[in-house]
């Protein structure tokens, strides 16, 4: 036993451990202990004085251990002068069973006792000393068969509540010794039960004829011995003034409506009826409810789905009525599994439903919800989970003005609510609502004005297991929402609008567990809001995905938020700097490339521009024999050249006479090059200094390359210009150029003006002979 040092301890629960013994004075420092639970351990020994000092202990549970008669010492319970509850059943007292009963009989303060009746031992008359005993729990009669004289020694006691566990059969007079009994709970041993088990139990109840009883509970009848609740059962019950009947887990196959109706009409005291049905193949018994005059609670859940062979109601059922007892306050008519019903909610009227507070019809699946309920104006709790509400009426809930709890799980409301003609009408009359549960409805979004009503109490809205990625549009008013549960949706974070809305309405709790929450620099604003606002209540359970793909608990992430924020800022600056650097490098590269190939780009753009102006180049004929490119400082010489060659039948394009006014010069240059068979460059010192001269050389080179006319260039060298001073573009095509040197010295043989003009004429005629030596 562990040592407990807290003197003020009043409850000590050690259930379900591996304790093997209780030493003496185990609780000497816990003298104010009132409740001690040592059940479900491996106790084999309780030493003398183990409970010494526990004068205030009222509850002691020792059930389900390994205790035997030699495990206890005489007067083991003598210090427990205030003990009221003792559970010592399900142990190993199969030998000196009388010894245990003697020790128990010394505890005169006992009001509740749980004890084995194992083997073939009988109850000892010493238990008559327990004059205050009111509640007796008996476990494990030999093979579960209780005889007529099993409890004869209890005639001396006024037992009011009796629980019998592991029952296989009861003799007709088994319970005759309990003349003051008010509550009887019987749990059947399913492993040894037989067809007669239920019958023998009901026969034993005949001794209570004419008596008032608070409760009779019979549970755990196995499936293979399922039965129909009929005349022989109700004939016994109707002779007892019974307030509560519990037949849960008894494998009841059905209820015969005739005997049930007779039971209802006969004067009875029944206030609570709990019966679960294996099959509900015929539901005529429900019309007998109206006959009961005192019934307040009806629980008839269904275990297995409706028999499909049974003819169901017509698909055209529009309006129907259902009669209930006037006193009924709670109706649980749910199913553990979904029952498919072809009925609709059109106009369902409940007769005598004015006292009804709770209705649970979960999984009693109606075909659609296009109607309304009548007659339950005081209803506070409604569960329509499992309905097929793809078709939904605006007025479905309008006759429930006092509704507090609405549960509609798995009811296809993701479709139904968004198909409403006027969603603001749906909850308009339910201003007392405090809890709405719309779990698992495939909701992607909700109508904007669904919750826009002045609810009188703070509202809790459960939207778990849907497909939401953004908050519904709640009324923007503070202190109207108590709780918003968004577990297992598709939120990676809350948007700025969502966070702003929550800051306004200020809910007490918001739950986000089970969402794919992202903890990254992209959601840093949301993460900081979570820490600052305090609205998210389950941060210790939320898993979030980090930027590296690993999973972390959100609460752990929040502890290191400041460090993470700094890393995000660093990462942002690094990203920004990288972008600026990359942009600068690209711009620099582009600038270099553009400068290097600027004439090629210029030529390309001019060609596009001319094409857009519908310029059509000549296919075979040219407008001019040559376009003469020169420096304007050489205009006089060029004029002489032009006039002399023109007399020989050549036509030339000159800027002064052929370029149109108002046309871009660059475009005119390209057009002239394109329209001329040759291009003559008059290379002088002034030409080399001219930017336009270089430009025209580049354009000519581009055009020659594009059109495959590399031999179209004729160069006239003046002023003793050397080749190394020529433009780079001209040097690159020098091997195709026709070069003619103007004779600077007329006395040099073969370098006269006549020979110059003759060479130039030949070049203009075919242009295929290069006549210039390397200089």
PDB file of N, CA and C in Angstrom, residues 51 117 243 261 291 364 366 374 382 411 415 427 436-437 464 486 489 523 555 568 580 633 687 743:
ATOM      1  N   UNK A  51      -7.679  -1.166   8.993  1.00  0.00           N
ATOM      2  CA  UNK A  51      -8.606  -0.035   8.884  1.00  0.00           C
ATOM      3  C   UNK A  51      -8.671   0.779  10.172  1.00  0.00           C
ATOM      4  N   UNK A 117     -23.248 -15.102  -2.543  1.00  0.00           N
ATOM      5  CA  UNK A 117     -23.986 -16.218  -1.979  1.00  0.00           C
ATOM      6  C   UNK A 117     -23.503 -17.451  -2.722  1.00  0.00           C
ATOM      7  N   UNK A 243     -43.872   1.691 -10.436  1.00  0.00           N
ATOM      8  CA  UNK A 243     -43.578   3.020 -10.986  1.00  0.00           C
ATOM      9  C   UNK A 243     -42.594   2.960 -12.152  1.00  0.00           C
ATOM     10  N   UNK A 261     -52.069  -2.790 -24.468  1.00  0.00           N
ATOM     11  CA  UNK A 261     -53.168  -1.824 -24.363  1.00  0.00           C
ATOM     12  C   UNK A 261     -54.014  -2.120 -23.123  1.00  0.00           C
ATOM     13  N   UNK A 291     -53.174   5.098 -23.479  1.00  0.00           N
ATOM     14  CA  UNK A 291     -54.012   4.526 -22.423  1.00  0.00           C
ATOM     15  C   UNK A 291     -53.407   4.701 -21.032  1.00  0.00           C
ATOM     16  N   UNK A 364     -34.421   7.147 -36.385  1.00  0.00           N
ATOM     17  CA  UNK A 364     -35.727   6.737 -36.914  1.00  0.00           C
ATOM     18  C   UNK A 364     -35.875   7.534 -38.211  1.00  0.00           C
ATOM     19  N   UNK A 366     -36.626   9.356 -41.299  1.00  0.00           N
ATOM     20  CA  UNK A 366     -37.735   9.717 -42.163  1.00  0.00           C
ATOM     21  C   UNK A 366     -37.194  10.210 -43.507  1.00  0.00           C
ATOM     22  N   UNK A 374     -46.686  19.538 -34.605  1.00  0.00           N
ATOM     23  CA  UNK A 374     -47.699  20.257 -33.827  1.00  0.00           C
ATOM     24  C   UNK A 374     -47.919  19.534 -32.503  1.00  0.00           C
ATOM     25  N   UNK A 382     -34.848  18.163 -28.571  1.00  0.00           N
ATOM     26  CA  UNK A 382     -35.266  17.413 -29.758  1.00  0.00           C
ATOM     27  C   UNK A 382     -34.040  16.827 -30.433  1.00  0.00           C
ATOM     28  N   UNK A 411     -27.674  14.262 -40.669  1.00  0.00           N
ATOM     29  CA  UNK A 411     -29.038  14.424 -41.188  1.00  0.00           C
ATOM     30  C   UNK A 411     -29.072  15.107 -42.549  1.00  0.00           C
ATOM     31  N   UNK A 415     -27.090  19.885 -47.235  1.00  0.00           N
ATOM     32  CA  UNK A 415     -27.923  20.117 -48.416  1.00  0.00           C
ATOM     33  C   UNK A 415     -29.192  20.855 -48.030  1.00  0.00           C
ATOM     34  N   UNK A 427     -34.913  29.223 -37.627  1.00  0.00           N
ATOM     35  CA  UNK A 427     -34.779  29.265 -36.169  1.00  0.00           C
ATOM     36  C   UNK A 427     -35.447  30.500 -35.566  1.00  0.00           C
ATOM     37  N   UNK A 436     -27.019  23.796 -30.280  1.00  0.00           N
ATOM     38  CA  UNK A 436     -27.362  23.261 -31.602  1.00  0.00           C
ATOM     39  C   UNK A 436     -26.228  22.338 -32.026  1.00  0.00           C
ATOM     40  N   UNK A 437     -26.551  21.094 -32.283  1.00  0.00           N
ATOM     41  CA  UNK A 437     -25.544  20.103 -32.663  1.00  0.00           C
ATOM     42  C   UNK A 437     -25.798  19.663 -34.105  1.00  0.00           C
ATOM     43  N   UNK A 464     -18.950  19.793 -35.616  1.00  0.00           N
ATOM     44  CA  UNK A 464     -17.867  18.829 -35.785  1.00  0.00           C
ATOM     45  C   UNK A 464     -18.087  17.941 -37.012  1.00  0.00           C
ATOM     46  N   UNK A 486     -15.620  23.204 -33.778  1.00  0.00           N
ATOM     47  CA  UNK A 486     -15.319  23.004 -35.198  1.00  0.00           C
ATOM     48  C   UNK A 486     -14.348  21.840 -35.376  1.00  0.00           C
ATOM     49  N   UNK A 489     -12.877  19.404 -39.078  1.00  0.00           N
ATOM     50  CA  UNK A 489     -13.286  20.036 -40.319  1.00  0.00           C
ATOM     51  C   UNK A 489     -12.057  20.164 -41.221  1.00  0.00           C
ATOM     52  N   UNK A 523       0.876  31.257 -41.784  1.00  0.00           N
ATOM     53  CA  UNK A 523      -0.248  31.347 -40.845  1.00  0.00           C
ATOM     54  C   UNK A 523       0.175  32.001 -39.533  1.00  0.00           C
ATOM     55  N   UNK A 555       0.049  23.746 -28.495  1.00  0.00           N
ATOM     56  CA  UNK A 555       0.460  24.397 -27.244  1.00  0.00           C
ATOM     57  C   UNK A 555       1.981  24.439 -27.123  1.00  0.00           C
ATOM     58  N   UNK A 568      10.830  33.608 -38.934  1.00  0.00           N
ATOM     59  CA  UNK A 568       9.991  33.956 -40.085  1.00  0.00           C
ATOM     60  C   UNK A 568      10.378  35.313 -40.647  1.00  0.00           C
ATOM     61  N   UNK A 580      15.176  40.642 -54.686  1.00  0.00           N
ATOM     62  CA  UNK A 580      15.790  41.868 -55.201  1.00  0.00           C
ATOM     63  C   UNK A 580      17.081  41.542 -55.936  1.00  0.00           C
ATOM     64  N   UNK A 633      28.120  65.108 -93.753  1.00  0.00           N
ATOM     65  CA  UNK A 633      29.267  65.968 -94.063  1.00  0.00           C
ATOM     66  C   UNK A 633      29.837  65.645 -95.455  1.00  0.00           C
ATOM     67  N   UNK A 687      31.825  59.472 -91.299  1.00  0.00           N
ATOM     68  CA  UNK A 687      30.889  58.337 -91.205  1.00  0.00           C
ATOM     69  C   UNK A 687      31.140  57.524 -89.939  1.00  0.00           C
ATOM     70  N   UNK A 743      40.170  56.629-105.115  1.00  0.00           N
ATOM     71  CA  UNK A 743      41.578  56.947-105.399  1.00  0.00           C
ATOM     72  C   UNK A 743      41.965  58.290-104.798  1.00  0.00           C
TER      73      UNK A 743
END
